[in-house]
mmCIF file of C-alpha atoms in Angstrom:
data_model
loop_
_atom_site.group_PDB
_atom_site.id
_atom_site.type_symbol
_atom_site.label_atom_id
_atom_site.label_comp_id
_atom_site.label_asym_id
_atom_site.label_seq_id
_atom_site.Cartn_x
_atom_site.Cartn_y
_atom_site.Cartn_z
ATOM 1 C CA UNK O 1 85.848 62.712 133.398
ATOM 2 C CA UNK O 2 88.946 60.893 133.876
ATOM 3 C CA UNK O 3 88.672 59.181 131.084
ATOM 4 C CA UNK O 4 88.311 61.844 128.554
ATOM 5 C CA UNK O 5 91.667 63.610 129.952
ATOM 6 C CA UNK O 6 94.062 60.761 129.430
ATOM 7 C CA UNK O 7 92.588 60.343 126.170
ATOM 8 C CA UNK O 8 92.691 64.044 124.706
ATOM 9 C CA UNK O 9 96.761 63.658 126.522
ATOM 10 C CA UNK O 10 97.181 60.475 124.277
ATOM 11 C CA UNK O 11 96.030 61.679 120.927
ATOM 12 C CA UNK O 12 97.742 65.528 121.541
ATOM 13 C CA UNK O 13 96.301 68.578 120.855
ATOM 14 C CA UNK O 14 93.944 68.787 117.998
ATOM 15 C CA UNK O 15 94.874 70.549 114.888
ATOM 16 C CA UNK O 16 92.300 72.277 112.319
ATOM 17 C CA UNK O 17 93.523 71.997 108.723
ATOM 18 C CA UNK O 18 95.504 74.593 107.501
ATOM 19 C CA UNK O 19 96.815 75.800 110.509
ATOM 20 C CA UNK O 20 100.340 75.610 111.976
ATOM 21 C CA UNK O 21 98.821 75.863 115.992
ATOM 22 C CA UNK O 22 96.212 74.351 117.764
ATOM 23 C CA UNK O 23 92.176 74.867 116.713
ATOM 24 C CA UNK O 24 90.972 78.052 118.577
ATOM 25 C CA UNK O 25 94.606 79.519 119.668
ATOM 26 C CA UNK O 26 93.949 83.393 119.959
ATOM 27 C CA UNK O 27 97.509 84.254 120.537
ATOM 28 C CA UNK O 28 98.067 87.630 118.954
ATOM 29 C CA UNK O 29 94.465 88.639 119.230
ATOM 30 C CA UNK O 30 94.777 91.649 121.898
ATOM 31 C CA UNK O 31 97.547 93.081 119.982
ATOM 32 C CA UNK O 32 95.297 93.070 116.865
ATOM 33 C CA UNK O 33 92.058 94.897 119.457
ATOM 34 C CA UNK O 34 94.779 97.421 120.363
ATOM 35 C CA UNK O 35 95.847 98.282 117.451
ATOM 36 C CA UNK O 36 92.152 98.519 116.210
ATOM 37 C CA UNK O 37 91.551 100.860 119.925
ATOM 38 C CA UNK O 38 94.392 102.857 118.809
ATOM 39 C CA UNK O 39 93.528 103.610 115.339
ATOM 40 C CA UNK O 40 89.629 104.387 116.607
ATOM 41 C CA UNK O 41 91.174 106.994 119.277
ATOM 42 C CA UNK O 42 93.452 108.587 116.352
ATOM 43 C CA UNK O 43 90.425 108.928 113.833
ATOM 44 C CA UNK O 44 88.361 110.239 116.658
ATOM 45 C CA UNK O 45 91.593 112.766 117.748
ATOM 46 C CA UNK O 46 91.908 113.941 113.838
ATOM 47 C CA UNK O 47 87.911 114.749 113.744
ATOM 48 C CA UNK O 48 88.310 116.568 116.912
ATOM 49 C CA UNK O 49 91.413 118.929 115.874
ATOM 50 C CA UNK O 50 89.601 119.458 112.462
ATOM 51 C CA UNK O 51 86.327 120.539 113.916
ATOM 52 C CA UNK O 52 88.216 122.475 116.892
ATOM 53 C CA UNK O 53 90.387 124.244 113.928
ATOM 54 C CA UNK O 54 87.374 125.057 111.740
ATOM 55 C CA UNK O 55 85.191 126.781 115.102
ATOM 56 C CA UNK O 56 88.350 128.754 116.078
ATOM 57 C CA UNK O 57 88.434 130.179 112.248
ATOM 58 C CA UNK O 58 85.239 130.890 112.326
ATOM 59 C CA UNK O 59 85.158 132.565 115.364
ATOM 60 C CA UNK O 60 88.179 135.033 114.132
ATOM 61 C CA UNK O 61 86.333 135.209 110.918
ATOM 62 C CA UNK O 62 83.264 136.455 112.940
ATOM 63 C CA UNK O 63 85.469 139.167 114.639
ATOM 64 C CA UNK O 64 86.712 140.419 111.425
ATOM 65 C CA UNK O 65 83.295 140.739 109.524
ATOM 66 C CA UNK O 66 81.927 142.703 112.404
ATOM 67 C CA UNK O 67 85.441 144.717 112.572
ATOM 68 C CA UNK O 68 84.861 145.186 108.617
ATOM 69 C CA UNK O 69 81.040 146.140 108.604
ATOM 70 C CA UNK O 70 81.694 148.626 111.608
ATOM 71 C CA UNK O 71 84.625 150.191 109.451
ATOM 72 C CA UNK O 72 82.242 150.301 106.690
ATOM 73 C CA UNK O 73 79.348 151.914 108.738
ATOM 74 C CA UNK O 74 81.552 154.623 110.228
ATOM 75 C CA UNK O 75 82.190 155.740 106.795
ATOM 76 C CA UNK O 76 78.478 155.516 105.663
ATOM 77 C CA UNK O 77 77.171 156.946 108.797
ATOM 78 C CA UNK O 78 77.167 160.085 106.624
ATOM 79 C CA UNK O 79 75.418 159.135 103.808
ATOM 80 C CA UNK O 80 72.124 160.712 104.736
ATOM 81 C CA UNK O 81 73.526 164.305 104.277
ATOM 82 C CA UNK O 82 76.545 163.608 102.062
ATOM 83 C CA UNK O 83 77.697 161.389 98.747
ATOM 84 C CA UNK O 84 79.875 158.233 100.257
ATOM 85 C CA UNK O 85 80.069 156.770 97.312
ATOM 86 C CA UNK O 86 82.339 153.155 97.483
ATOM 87 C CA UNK O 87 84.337 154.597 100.207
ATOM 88 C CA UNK O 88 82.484 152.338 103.077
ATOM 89 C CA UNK O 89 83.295 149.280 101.106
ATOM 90 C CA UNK O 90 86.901 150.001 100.317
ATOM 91 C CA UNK O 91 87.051 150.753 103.982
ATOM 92 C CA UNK O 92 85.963 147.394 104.970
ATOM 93 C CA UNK O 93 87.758 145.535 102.393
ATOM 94 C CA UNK O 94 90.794 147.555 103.966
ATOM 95 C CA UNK O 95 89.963 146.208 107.196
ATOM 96 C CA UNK O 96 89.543 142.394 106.437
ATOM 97 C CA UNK O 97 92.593 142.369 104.029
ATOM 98 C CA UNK O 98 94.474 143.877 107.131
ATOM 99 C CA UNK O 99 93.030 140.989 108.948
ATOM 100 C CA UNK O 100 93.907 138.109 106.195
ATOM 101 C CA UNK O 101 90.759 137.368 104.946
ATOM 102 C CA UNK O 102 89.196 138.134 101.688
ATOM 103 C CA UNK O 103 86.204 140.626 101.725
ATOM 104 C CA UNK O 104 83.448 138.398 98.841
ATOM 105 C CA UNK O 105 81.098 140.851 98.939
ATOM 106 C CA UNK O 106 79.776 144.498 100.118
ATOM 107 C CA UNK O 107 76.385 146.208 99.989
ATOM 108 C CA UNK O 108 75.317 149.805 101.587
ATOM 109 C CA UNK O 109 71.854 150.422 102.072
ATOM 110 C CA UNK O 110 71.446 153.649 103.382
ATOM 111 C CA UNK O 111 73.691 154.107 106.683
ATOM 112 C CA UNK O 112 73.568 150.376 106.767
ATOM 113 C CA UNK O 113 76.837 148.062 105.429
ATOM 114 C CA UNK O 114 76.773 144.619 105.050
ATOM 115 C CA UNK O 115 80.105 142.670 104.485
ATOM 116 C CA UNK O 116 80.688 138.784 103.782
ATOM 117 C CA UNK O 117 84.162 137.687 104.460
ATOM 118 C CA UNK O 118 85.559 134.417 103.599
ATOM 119 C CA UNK O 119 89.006 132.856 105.043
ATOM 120 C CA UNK O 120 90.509 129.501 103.479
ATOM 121 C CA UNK O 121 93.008 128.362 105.226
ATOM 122 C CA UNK O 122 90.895 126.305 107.866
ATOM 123 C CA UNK O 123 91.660 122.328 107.178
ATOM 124 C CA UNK O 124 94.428 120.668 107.489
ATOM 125 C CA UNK O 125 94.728 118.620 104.356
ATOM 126 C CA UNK O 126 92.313 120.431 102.134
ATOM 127 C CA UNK O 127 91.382 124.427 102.377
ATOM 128 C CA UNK O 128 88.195 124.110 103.856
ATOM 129 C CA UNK O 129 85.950 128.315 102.866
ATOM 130 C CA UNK O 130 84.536 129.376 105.812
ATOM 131 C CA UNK O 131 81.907 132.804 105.213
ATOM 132 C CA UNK O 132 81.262 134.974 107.789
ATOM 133 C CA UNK O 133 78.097 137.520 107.601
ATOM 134 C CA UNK O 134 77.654 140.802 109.473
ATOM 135 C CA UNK O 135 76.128 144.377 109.265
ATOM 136 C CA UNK O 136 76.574 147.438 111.087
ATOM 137 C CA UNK O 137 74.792 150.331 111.418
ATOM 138 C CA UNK O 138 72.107 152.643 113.202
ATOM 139 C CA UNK O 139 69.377 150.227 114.986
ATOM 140 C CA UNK O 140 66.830 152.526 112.517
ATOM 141 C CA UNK O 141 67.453 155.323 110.493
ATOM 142 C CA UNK O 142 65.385 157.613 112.523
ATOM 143 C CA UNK O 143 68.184 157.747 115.231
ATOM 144 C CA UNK O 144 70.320 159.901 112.545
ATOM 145 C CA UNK O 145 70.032 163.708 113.162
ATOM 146 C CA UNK O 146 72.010 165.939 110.274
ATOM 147 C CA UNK O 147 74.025 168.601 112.654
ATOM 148 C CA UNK O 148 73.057 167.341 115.950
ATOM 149 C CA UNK O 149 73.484 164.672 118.158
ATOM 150 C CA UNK O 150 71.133 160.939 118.046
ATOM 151 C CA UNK O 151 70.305 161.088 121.886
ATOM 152 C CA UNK O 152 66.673 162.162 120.664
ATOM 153 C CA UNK O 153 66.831 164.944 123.569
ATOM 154 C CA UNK O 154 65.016 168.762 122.525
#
């Protein structure tokens, strides 16, 4: 063993072609793994505030297509005994507008309204449309009494 250690001190360190420092020097290396750590932890921070961003719309956007289709179904509540026309529709377009969101479509059927909002303003670098869905209205039509109350009581 001897030997071999005043032999590798005679001849120096050993040099691969090409390269200024010795064969196998991995000076520099950790600061090349950090940076590589840090730019995984800053992709995975970005993917995290875009998702977070997009369930925090959508959960407003939720809350405004319920707000719309209950404006909606307050107007068309009426419709079994009187003509309500577009009215439920422009109310709940009046409603989401009021809320910054677009109102894409509207549909009575009966006492029933069904709204679909959509909102883009969600991503960060590109819009990103987020639709919400929602209907209001009786549970069944049955529970709507012309002139009287819906408790069902004689």
């Amino acid at each position: 063993p001897m030997r071999r250690d005043v032999r590798a001190r005679a001849l120096g360190p050993v040099r691969c072609a090409g390269s200024i420092g010795p064969c196998g020097d991995e000076s520099g290396s950790g600061t090349i793994l950090v940076v590589a750590l840090l730019a995984t932890a800053t992709a995975c921070a970005l993917v995290l505030a875009i998702g977070g961003s997009i369930l925090a719309a959508r959960a407003r956007l939720d809350a405004v297509a319920d707000l719309a289709a209950l404006a909606g179904a307050d107007v068309s509540a009426t419709s079994a005994w009187e003509e309500v026309g577009s009215r439920p529709c422009e109310e709940a377009r009046a409603v989401a507008e009021a809320n910054g969101v677009e109102l894409e479509s509207c549909e009575i059927i009966g006492t029933d309204t069904r709204v679909v909002v959509v909102s883009k303003g969600a991503g960060l670098a590109s819009p990103i449309l987020v639709r919400s869905r929602a209907r209001a209205g009786p549970a069944s039509t049955s529970e709507i009494v012309p002139g009287g109350d819906s408790s069902g009581a004689p």
